[in-house]
Tab-separated table of C-alpha atoms and ligand atoms in Angstrom:
chain	number	residue	atom	x	y	z
A	29	MET	CA	3.480	-76.922	-20.162
A	30	THR	CA	6.272	-79.035	-19.302
A	31	LYS	CA	8.847	-76.396	-21.479
A	32	THR	CA	10.560	-73.859	-18.948
A	33	PRO	CA	9.661	-70.996	-20.675
A	34	LYS	CA	12.166	-68.037	-22.061
A	35	VAL	CA	10.475	-65.570	-19.215
A	36	SER	CA	8.575	-66.262	-16.065
A	37	LEU	CA	6.692	-63.581	-13.854
A	38	ARG	CA	5.746	-64.931	-10.393
A	39	GLY	CA	3.709	-63.226	-8.125
A	40	LEU	CA	5.593	-59.637	-9.243
A	41	TYR	CA	4.380	-56.465	-7.468
A	42	LYS	CA	5.504	-53.317	-7.880
A	43	ILE	CA	4.514	-50.146	-5.710
A	44	PHE	CA	6.351	-47.160	-6.399
A	45	GLY	CA	7.185	-44.725	-2.934
A	46	ALA	CA	8.899	-44.842	0.143
A	47	ASP	CA	7.734	-47.379	2.468
A	48	ASP	CA	6.789	-49.843	-0.551
A	49	GLN	CA	6.831	-53.036	2.096
A	50	ALA	CA	3.988	-51.465	3.856
A	51	ALA	CA	1.965	-50.966	0.946
A	52	LEU	CA	2.247	-53.758	-0.363
A	53	GLU	CA	0.368	-55.604	2.882
A	54	HIS	CA	-1.887	-52.744	1.762
A	55	VAL	CA	-2.719	-54.188	-1.017
A	56	LYS	CA	-2.644	-58.161	-0.583
A	57	ALA	CA	-5.417	-57.175	1.642
A	58	GLY	CA	-7.254	-55.498	-1.301
A	59	LEU	CA	-6.654	-51.964	-1.124
A	60	SER	CA	-7.509	-50.488	-4.587
A	61	LYS	CA	-5.280	-48.527	-7.019
A	62	ASP	CA	-7.304	-44.876	-6.593
A	63	ASP	CA	-7.224	-46.035	-2.877
A	64	LEU	CA	-3.702	-46.486	-2.098
A	65	LEU	CA	-2.759	-43.390	-3.328
A	66	ALA	CA	-5.468	-41.242	-1.989
A	67	GLN	CA	-4.615	-42.808	1.569
A	68	HIS	CA	-1.313	-44.153	1.132
A	69	LYS	CA	0.519	-41.798	-1.482
A	70	HIS	CA	2.116	-44.765	-2.781
A	71	VAL	CA	1.224	-45.870	-6.512
A	72	LEU	CA	0.504	-49.415	-7.624
A	73	GLY	CA	2.596	-50.141	-10.393
A	74	LEU	CA	2.141	-53.575	-10.921
A	75	GLN	CA	0.017	-56.338	-8.539
A	76	ASP	CA	0.102	-60.365	-8.856
A	77	ILE	CA	1.320	-60.698	-12.232
A	78	ASN	CA	1.845	-64.660	-12.992
A	79	VAL	CA	3.225	-64.421	-16.687
A	80	ASP	CA	5.063	-67.291	-19.068
A	81	MET	CA	6.658	-66.178	-21.891
A	82	GLN	CA	7.771	-69.161	-24.299
A	83	ALA	CA	10.727	-69.088	-25.974
A	84	GLY	CA	10.479	-68.333	-29.847
A	85	GLU	CA	7.512	-66.704	-29.390
A	86	ILE	CA	5.992	-62.679	-29.340
A	87	THR	CA	4.207	-61.872	-26.165
A	88	VAL	CA	2.033	-58.857	-26.672
A	89	VAL	CA	1.595	-56.553	-23.082
A	90	MET	CA	-1.335	-54.333	-24.074
A	91	GLY	CA	-2.959	-51.911	-21.943
A	92	LEU	CA	-4.532	-48.762	-21.208
A	93	SER	CA	-1.961	-45.573	-20.936
A	94	GLY	CA	-1.035	-45.998	-17.069
A	95	SER	CA	-1.709	-49.573	-16.650
A	96	GLY	CA	1.666	-50.932	-15.887
A	97	LYS	CA	3.520	-52.275	-19.512
A	98	SER	CA	6.610	-50.150	-19.059
A	99	THR	CA	7.142	-51.067	-15.816
A	100	LEU	CA	6.611	-54.712	-16.508
A	101	ILE	CA	8.893	-54.846	-19.183
A	102	ARG	CA	11.654	-53.058	-17.476
A	103	HIS	CA	11.710	-55.825	-14.353
A	104	LEU	CA	12.997	-57.792	-17.689
A	105	ASN	CA	16.251	-56.463	-17.398
A	106	ARG	CA	15.990	-55.184	-13.491
A	107	LEU	CA	15.807	-51.459	-14.363
A	108	ILE	CA	13.407	-51.829	-11.748
A	109	GLU	CA	13.591	-53.290	-8.618
A	110	PRO	CA	9.987	-55.379	-7.996
A	111	THR	CA	7.917	-54.983	-4.574
A	112	ALA	CA	7.905	-58.907	-4.374
A	113	GLY	CA	7.988	-61.410	-6.707
A	114	GLU	CA	10.213	-63.397	-9.019
A	115	ILE	CA	11.798	-62.669	-12.654
A	116	LEU	CA	13.220	-65.600	-13.943
A	117	VAL	CA	15.104	-66.081	-17.482
A	118	ASP	CA	15.830	-69.436	-18.593
A	119	GLY	CA	14.518	-70.031	-15.026
A	120	GLU	CA	16.964	-67.890	-13.317
A	121	ASP	CA	16.429	-65.687	-10.786
A	122	VAL	CA	17.083	-62.100	-12.098
A	123	ARG	CA	17.179	-60.398	-8.599
A	124	LYS	CA	19.577	-62.904	-7.405
A	125	LEU	CA	22.382	-61.863	-10.090
A	126	SER	CA	25.463	-60.153	-9.186
A	127	GLU	CA	26.371	-57.018	-11.034
A	128	ASP	CA	28.566	-59.074	-13.437
A	129	GLY	CA	25.802	-61.444	-14.187
A	130	LEU	CA	23.331	-58.265	-14.482
A	131	ARG	CA	25.444	-56.702	-17.104
A	132	GLU	CA	25.556	-60.107	-18.651
A	133	ILE	CA	21.795	-60.450	-18.904
A	134	ARG	CA	21.816	-56.723	-20.071
A	135	GLN	CA	24.398	-56.970	-23.221
A	136	THR	CA	24.480	-60.362	-24.477
A	137	ARG	CA	20.466	-61.875	-23.480
A	138	MET	CA	18.021	-58.924	-24.183
A	139	SER	CA	18.101	-56.473	-26.127
A	140	MET	CA	15.882	-53.382	-26.503
A	141	VAL	CA	13.957	-51.462	-29.034
A	142	PHE	CA	12.358	-47.867	-27.810
A	143	GLN	CA	9.250	-45.447	-28.681
A	144	LYS	CA	12.064	-42.858	-29.269
A	145	PHE	CA	14.458	-44.982	-31.622
A	146	ALA	CA	17.147	-43.533	-28.982
A	147	LEU	CA	20.065	-43.428	-31.552
A	148	LEU	CA	23.381	-41.765	-31.128
A	149	PRO	CA	22.837	-38.681	-33.547
A	150	HIS	CA	26.867	-38.337	-33.810
A	151	ARG	CA	27.074	-41.505	-35.159
A	152	THR	CA	26.793	-43.292	-38.208
A	153	VAL	CA	24.103	-45.404	-39.082
A	154	LYS	CA	26.436	-48.437	-38.880
A	155	GLN	CA	27.868	-47.051	-35.698
A	156	ASN	CA	24.576	-47.079	-34.126
A	157	ALA	CA	23.779	-50.596	-35.638
A	158	ALA	CA	27.262	-52.190	-34.094
A	159	MET	CA	26.896	-50.329	-30.661
A	160	SER	CA	26.218	-53.359	-28.516
A	161	LEU	CA	29.557	-55.306	-29.980
A	162	LYS	CA	31.463	-52.207	-29.373
A	163	VAL	CA	30.470	-52.517	-25.740
A	164	ARG	CA	31.099	-55.895	-25.127
A	165	GLY	CA	34.543	-54.625	-27.264
A	166	MET	CA	34.311	-56.682	-30.143
A	167	ASP	CA	37.088	-55.947	-32.762
A	168	GLU	CA	35.955	-53.757	-35.721
A	169	ALA	CA	35.864	-55.866	-38.412
A	170	THR	CA	33.365	-58.186	-37.137
A	171	GLN	CA	31.384	-55.042	-35.598
A	172	ASP	CA	31.399	-53.836	-39.050
A	173	ALA	CA	30.542	-57.465	-40.653
A	174	GLU	CA	27.788	-57.903	-37.820
A	175	ALA	CA	26.218	-54.592	-38.434
A	176	MET	CA	26.265	-54.509	-42.326
A	177	LYS	CA	24.585	-57.976	-42.452
A	178	TRP	CA	21.576	-56.600	-40.364
A	179	LEU	CA	21.245	-53.369	-41.980
A	180	GLU	CA	20.938	-55.133	-45.284
A	181	ARG	CA	18.586	-57.416	-43.669
A	182	VAL	CA	16.117	-54.471	-41.967
A	183	GLY	CA	16.299	-52.264	-45.981
A	184	LEU	CA	19.247	-50.229	-45.068
A	185	GLY	CA	21.916	-51.365	-47.293
A	186	GLY	CA	23.480	-48.153	-48.694
A	187	TYR	CA	22.393	-46.033	-45.852
A	188	GLU	CA	25.093	-47.081	-43.457
A	189	ASN	CA	27.128	-43.724	-43.649
A	190	HIS	CA	24.391	-41.420	-43.120
A	191	TYR	CA	23.590	-39.769	-39.798
A	192	PRO	CA	20.119	-40.683	-37.622
A	193	ALA	CA	18.754	-37.137	-38.467
A	194	GLN	CA	19.310	-37.648	-42.243
A	195	LEU	CA	16.579	-40.520	-42.042
A	196	SER	CA	12.697	-40.756	-42.045
A	197	GLY	CA	11.087	-41.892	-38.232
A	198	GLY	CA	10.169	-45.393	-40.272
A	199	MET	CA	14.315	-46.135	-41.337
A	200	GLN	CA	15.757	-44.643	-37.961
A	201	GLN	CA	13.643	-47.332	-36.370
A	202	ARG	CA	14.649	-49.849	-38.942
A	203	VAL	CA	18.315	-48.832	-37.329
A	204	GLY	CA	16.905	-49.788	-33.933
A	205	ILE	CA	15.406	-52.845	-34.902
A	206	ALA	CA	18.988	-53.742	-36.738
A	207	ARG	CA	21.084	-52.499	-33.610
A	208	ALA	CA	18.952	-55.518	-31.706
A	209	LEU	CA	19.595	-57.712	-33.743
A	210	THR	CA	23.281	-57.197	-34.049
A	211	ALA	CA	23.585	-57.449	-30.395
A	212	ASN	CA	22.480	-61.073	-31.340
A	213	THR	CA	20.286	-62.025	-28.214
A	214	ASP	CA	17.593	-64.363	-27.367
A	215	ILE	CA	15.195	-62.102	-26.002
A	216	MET	CA	13.690	-58.325	-27.522
A	217	LEU	CA	11.749	-56.224	-25.988
A	218	MET	CA	10.431	-53.683	-27.823
A	219	ASP	CA	7.727	-50.850	-25.792
A	220	GLU	CA	5.681	-49.613	-28.113
A	221	ALA	CA	8.775	-49.757	-31.181
A	222	PHE	CA	6.088	-48.427	-33.671
A	223	SER	CA	3.738	-46.353	-32.269
A	224	ALA	CA	5.809	-43.003	-33.020
A	225	LEU	CA	4.928	-44.074	-36.815
A	226	ASP	CA	2.641	-43.260	-39.549
A	227	PRO	CA	-0.005	-46.182	-40.424
A	228	LEU	CA	1.483	-47.054	-43.241
A	229	ILE	CA	4.626	-47.211	-41.963
A	230	ARG	CA	3.800	-48.708	-39.002
A	231	THR	CA	2.347	-51.818	-41.054
A	232	ASP	CA	5.147	-52.467	-42.834
A	233	MET	CA	7.549	-52.674	-39.898
A	234	GLN	CA	5.054	-55.070	-38.364
A	235	ASN	CA	5.543	-57.533	-41.050
A	236	LEU	CA	8.910	-56.877	-41.378
A	237	LEU	CA	8.824	-57.870	-37.317
A	238	LEU	CA	7.025	-61.142	-38.334
A	239	GLU	CA	9.138	-61.963	-41.244
A	240	LEU	CA	12.493	-61.725	-38.966
A	241	GLN	CA	10.579	-63.731	-36.500
A	242	ASP	CA	9.759	-66.756	-39.201
A	243	GLU	CA	13.478	-66.753	-39.271
A	244	LEU	CA	15.127	-66.312	-36.398
A	245	HIS	CA	12.447	-67.279	-33.608
A	246	LYS	CA	13.352	-64.269	-31.020
A	247	SER	CA	11.416	-64.532	-27.789
A	248	ILE	CA	10.341	-61.040	-28.198
A	249	VAL	CA	8.418	-58.917	-25.291
A	250	PHE	CA	6.427	-56.037	-27.295
A	251	ILE	CA	3.970	-53.556	-25.614
A	252	THR	CA	1.806	-51.803	-27.436
A	253	HIS	CA	-2.016	-50.111	-26.896
A	254	ASP	CA	-3.076	-50.865	-30.456
A	255	LEU	CA	-5.737	-54.164	-30.604
A	256	ASP	CA	-4.623	-54.348	-34.430
A	257	GLU	CA	-0.880	-54.342	-33.789
A	258	ALA	CA	-1.509	-57.186	-30.868
A	259	LEU	CA	-3.779	-59.316	-32.524
A	260	LYS	CA	-1.212	-59.367	-35.502
A	261	LEU	CA	1.726	-59.836	-33.656
A	262	ALA	CA	0.569	-62.057	-30.888
A	263	ASP	CA	1.476	-65.369	-30.191
A	264	HIS	CA	0.542	-64.647	-26.467
A	265	LEU	CA	-1.705	-61.927	-25.604
A	266	VAL	CA	-1.754	-60.335	-21.981
A	267	ILE	CA	-4.023	-57.787	-20.998
A	268	LEU	CA	-3.276	-55.068	-18.158
A	269	LYS	CA	-5.657	-53.003	-16.384
A	270	ASP	CA	-4.811	-51.194	-13.264
A	271	GLY	CA	-1.206	-53.177	-12.925
A	272	ALA	CA	-2.784	-56.570	-12.898
A	273	VAL	CA	-3.472	-59.554	-15.615
A	274	VAL	CA	-7.394	-59.277	-16.251
A	275	GLN	CA	-6.719	-61.651	-19.538
A	276	GLN	CA	-3.752	-63.541	-20.706
A	277	GLY	CA	-4.074	-65.979	-23.933
A	278	GLU	CA	-3.725	-66.907	-27.044
A	279	PRO	CA	-5.298	-63.775	-29.058
A	280	GLN	CA	-8.013	-65.144	-31.131
A	281	GLY	CA	-9.215	-66.561	-27.859
A	282	ILE	CA	-9.922	-63.650	-26.237
A	283	LEU	CA	-11.340	-62.024	-29.299
A	284	LEU	CA	-13.862	-64.550	-29.212
A	285	ASN	CA	-14.190	-64.451	-25.623
A	286	PRO	CA	-13.483	-61.649	-23.938
A	287	ALA	CA	-13.416	-62.326	-20.153
A	288	ASP	CA	-14.713	-58.925	-18.927
A	289	PRO	CA	-15.911	-55.477	-19.653
A	290	TYR	CA	-12.572	-54.067	-19.716
A	291	ILE	CA	-11.245	-56.123	-22.626
A	292	GLU	CA	-15.215	-56.014	-24.635
A	293	ASP	CA	-14.223	-52.837	-25.142
A	294	PHE	CA	-10.770	-52.770	-26.342
A	295	VAL	CA	-12.458	-55.279	-28.942
A	296	SER	CA	-15.616	-53.928	-29.607
A	297	ASP	CA	-14.085	-52.071	-32.604
A	298	ILE	CA	-11.958	-54.385	-34.166
A	299	ASN	CA	-12.427	-55.499	-37.983
A	300	ARG	CA	-12.801	-58.983	-36.950
A	301	ALA	CA	-13.425	-60.785	-39.945
A	302	ARG	CA	-10.184	-59.371	-40.790
A	303	VAL	CA	-8.416	-60.761	-37.940
A	304	LEU	CA	-10.036	-63.716	-36.669
A	305	ARG	CA	-8.717	-66.687	-38.775
A	306	VAL	CA	-10.031	-69.373	-40.164
A	307	GLN	CA	-8.519	-71.780	-37.169
A	308	SER	CA	-10.828	-70.347	-34.142
A	309	VAL	CA	-14.334	-70.687	-36.169
A	310	MET	CA	-13.442	-74.157	-38.060
A	311	GLN	CA	-15.590	-77.403	-36.196
A	312	PRO	CA	-14.573	-81.186	-36.600
A	313	ILE	CA	-15.438	-82.348	-39.774
A	314	THR	CA	-19.019	-84.226	-40.079
A	315	GLY	CA	-19.773	-83.074	-43.489
A	316	THR	CA	-18.991	-84.567	-46.916
A	317	GLU	CA	-20.310	-81.946	-49.427
A	318	PHE	CA	-18.323	-78.679	-49.853
A	319	ALA	CA	-17.695	-75.731	-51.936
A	320	GLY	CA	-14.038	-76.061	-51.722
A	321	ASP	CA	-11.323	-76.053	-49.309
A	322	VAL	CA	-9.533	-73.640	-47.519
A	323	ASP	CA	-6.374	-73.112	-45.407
A	324	ILE	CA	-6.817	-72.782	-41.797
A	325	ARG	CA	-4.526	-69.634	-41.678
A	326	ASP	CA	-7.255	-67.935	-43.919
A	327	ASN	CA	-8.819	-64.753	-42.371
A	328	LEU	CA	-12.580	-65.094	-42.406
A	329	GLU	CA	-12.335	-61.902	-44.501
A	330	SER	CA	-10.990	-63.545	-47.609
A	331	LEU	CA	-14.122	-66.418	-47.286
A	332	ILE	CA	-16.588	-64.041	-47.144
A	333	GLY	CA	-15.920	-62.717	-50.612
A	334	ARG	CA	-15.362	-66.236	-51.553
A	335	SER	CA	-18.753	-67.222	-50.791
A	336	GLU	CA	-20.080	-64.255	-51.905
A	337	GLY	CA	-21.929	-63.870	-48.760
A	338	ASP	CA	-24.145	-67.182	-49.353
A	339	THR	CA	-24.196	-68.430	-45.311
A	340	THR	CA	-25.850	-72.231	-46.290
A	341	LEU	CA	-22.152	-73.020	-47.818
A	342	HIS	CA	-19.491	-75.160	-45.973
A	343	TYR	CA	-15.647	-75.777	-46.857
A	344	ARG	CA	-13.311	-78.283	-46.074
A	345	VAL	CA	-10.281	-76.547	-43.880
A	346	THR	CA	-6.717	-78.100	-44.785
A	347	GLU	CA	-3.440	-77.505	-43.076
A	348	ASN	CA	-0.625	-78.075	-45.595
A	349	GLY	CA	-3.255	-79.218	-48.102
A	350	GLU	CA	-4.078	-82.289	-45.393
A	351	PRO	CA	-7.882	-81.647	-44.275
A	352	VAL	CA	-8.389	-80.691	-40.564
A	353	GLY	CA	-12.044	-79.546	-40.114
A	354	GLU	CA	-14.819	-77.966	-41.507
A	355	LEU	CA	-16.100	-74.418	-41.480
A	356	ASN	CA	-19.532	-74.007	-41.866
A	357	MET	CA	-20.750	-70.384	-43.385
A	358	ARG	CA	-22.868	-70.038	-40.497
A	359	ASP	CA	-20.640	-70.555	-37.543
A	360	LEU	CA	-18.478	-67.793	-39.592
A	361	VAL	CA	-21.476	-64.794	-39.428
A	362	LYS	CA	-22.305	-65.703	-35.438
A	363	ALA	CA	-17.705	-65.015	-35.143
A	364	LEU	CA	-18.184	-61.547	-36.451
A	365	VAL	CA	-20.884	-60.533	-33.764
A	366	PRO	CA	-18.685	-59.367	-30.437
A	367	ARG	CA	-19.943	-61.595	-27.865
A	368	LEU	CA	-20.490	-59.537	-24.366
A	369	SER	CA	-19.004	-61.241	-21.128
A	370	SER	CA	-22.214	-60.297	-19.426
A	371	THR	CA	-24.849	-61.934	-21.652
A	372	LYS	CA	-22.745	-65.274	-22.217
A	373	SER	CA	-24.800	-68.615	-22.814
B	426	ATP	N1	9.175	-44.076	-11.632
B	426	ATP	C1	7.996	-43.974	-10.903
B	426	ATP	N2	7.519	-43.130	-9.792
B	426	ATP	C2	6.097	-43.323	-9.163
B	426	ATP	N3	5.197	-44.121	-10.506
B	426	ATP	C3	5.677	-44.391	-11.426
B	426	ATP	C4	6.769	-44.791	-11.859
B	426	ATP	N4	6.971	-45.300	-13.132
B	426	ATP	C5	5.359	-45.713	-12.926
B	426	ATP	N5	4.645	-45.262	-12.377
B	426	ATP	C6	3.084	-45.231	-11.970
B	426	ATP	O1	2.982	-46.527	-12.657
B	426	ATP	C7	1.910	-46.820	-13.620
B	426	ATP	C8	2.268	-47.879	-14.756
B	426	ATP	O2	2.981	-47.187	-15.473
B	426	ATP	P1	3.685	-47.623	-16.889
B	426	ATP	O3	4.807	-46.513	-16.950
B	426	ATP	O4	4.240	-48.541	-16.169
B	426	ATP	O5	2.857	-47.616	-17.771
B	426	ATP	P2	2.011	-47.637	-19.376
B	426	ATP	O6	1.300	-49.147	-19.482
B	426	ATP	O7	3.703	-47.856	-19.727
B	426	ATP	O8	1.823	-46.482	-19.918
B	426	ATP	P3	1.793	-45.722	-21.351
B	426	ATP	O9	1.303	-46.699	-21.856
B	426	ATP	O10	1.709	-44.192	-21.040
B	426	ATP	O11	3.300	-45.960	-21.821
B	426	ATP	C9	0.662	-45.241	-13.857
B	426	ATP	O12	0.240	-45.166	-12.697
B	426	ATP	C10	2.508	-44.573	-13.243
B	426	ATP	O13	2.030	-43.302	-13.180
B	427	MG	MG1	4.788	-47.336	-21.168
């Protein structure tokens, strides 16, 4: 790909401990996270991370607890100093930024949405939403107008004079999102932003985020340990284990071709029919007789319903009304069965 990624991590390492540079040599020589801790009392946070995050996309970072997700996202605005490697934002290495440059990046180019909302309890919803503009010294009328615009956009019109404690968890996180949008940054960092919410509210928030993204095309880094959420949101999915990337790419491809047993475990419980889309299973057009047209974005579940389980059928796949391939129900059925990396043909 020739375009410059919005964010690039290059050979990024983070080791927690007093002599991280010495520990780095051990890690580069192959010492595992467990052994580094046992033998040298240092914690391996991240190892040799190479990830490109494209502008306008949602990059989801997923992994079990302790795999390094928060450590990774905190490097982007240098809340954490790396042990080694580069963090490029719009091609510029944030390690080389001056104090002013770093402040500029934190205030105007990246906003954060936190798991625990992190709202100021004694400020109103509107004041919370306007926070970043206030910090930047913007006049009050602009602060108000911008905050109100985004509060309304996330469905909180009428609540601007309430205090956070008067809102439900889901509503508080809407304030968190409005606050990030009011900051008007290209990049949004979301660390487990929806993990504290009830399942139904969580689904609402995911839908809201996708709706906003359709309109705003932010570069979003979204952290989760929920695979359903990851598959729903991700344009690019990065899976971490013990501080290293075990697989990254387009999420449906990962689901169909998991690279290792850790990922097979992750994907084994997923409702594949609901997550997989026609696009991932279709073939080039060879036939002429079709049972009907299906959209490239449809999920497999809807097609199973339509075909009434008839595995002999073929459908023509269309995108924006144009034929782009064919889907054979037989291939669909195969895709529903998890494929094990150890038994790959
Ligand atoms: N300040 C720190 N000092 C020492 N070790 C740390 C520090 N911060 C993180 N770690 C270690 O780095 C590793 C990665 O932690 P991190 O918080 O990034 O995980 P995570 O994937 O975000 O987990 P969770 O899903 O629980 O939030 C863990 O082993 C953790 O113990
Ligand atoms: Mg974390």
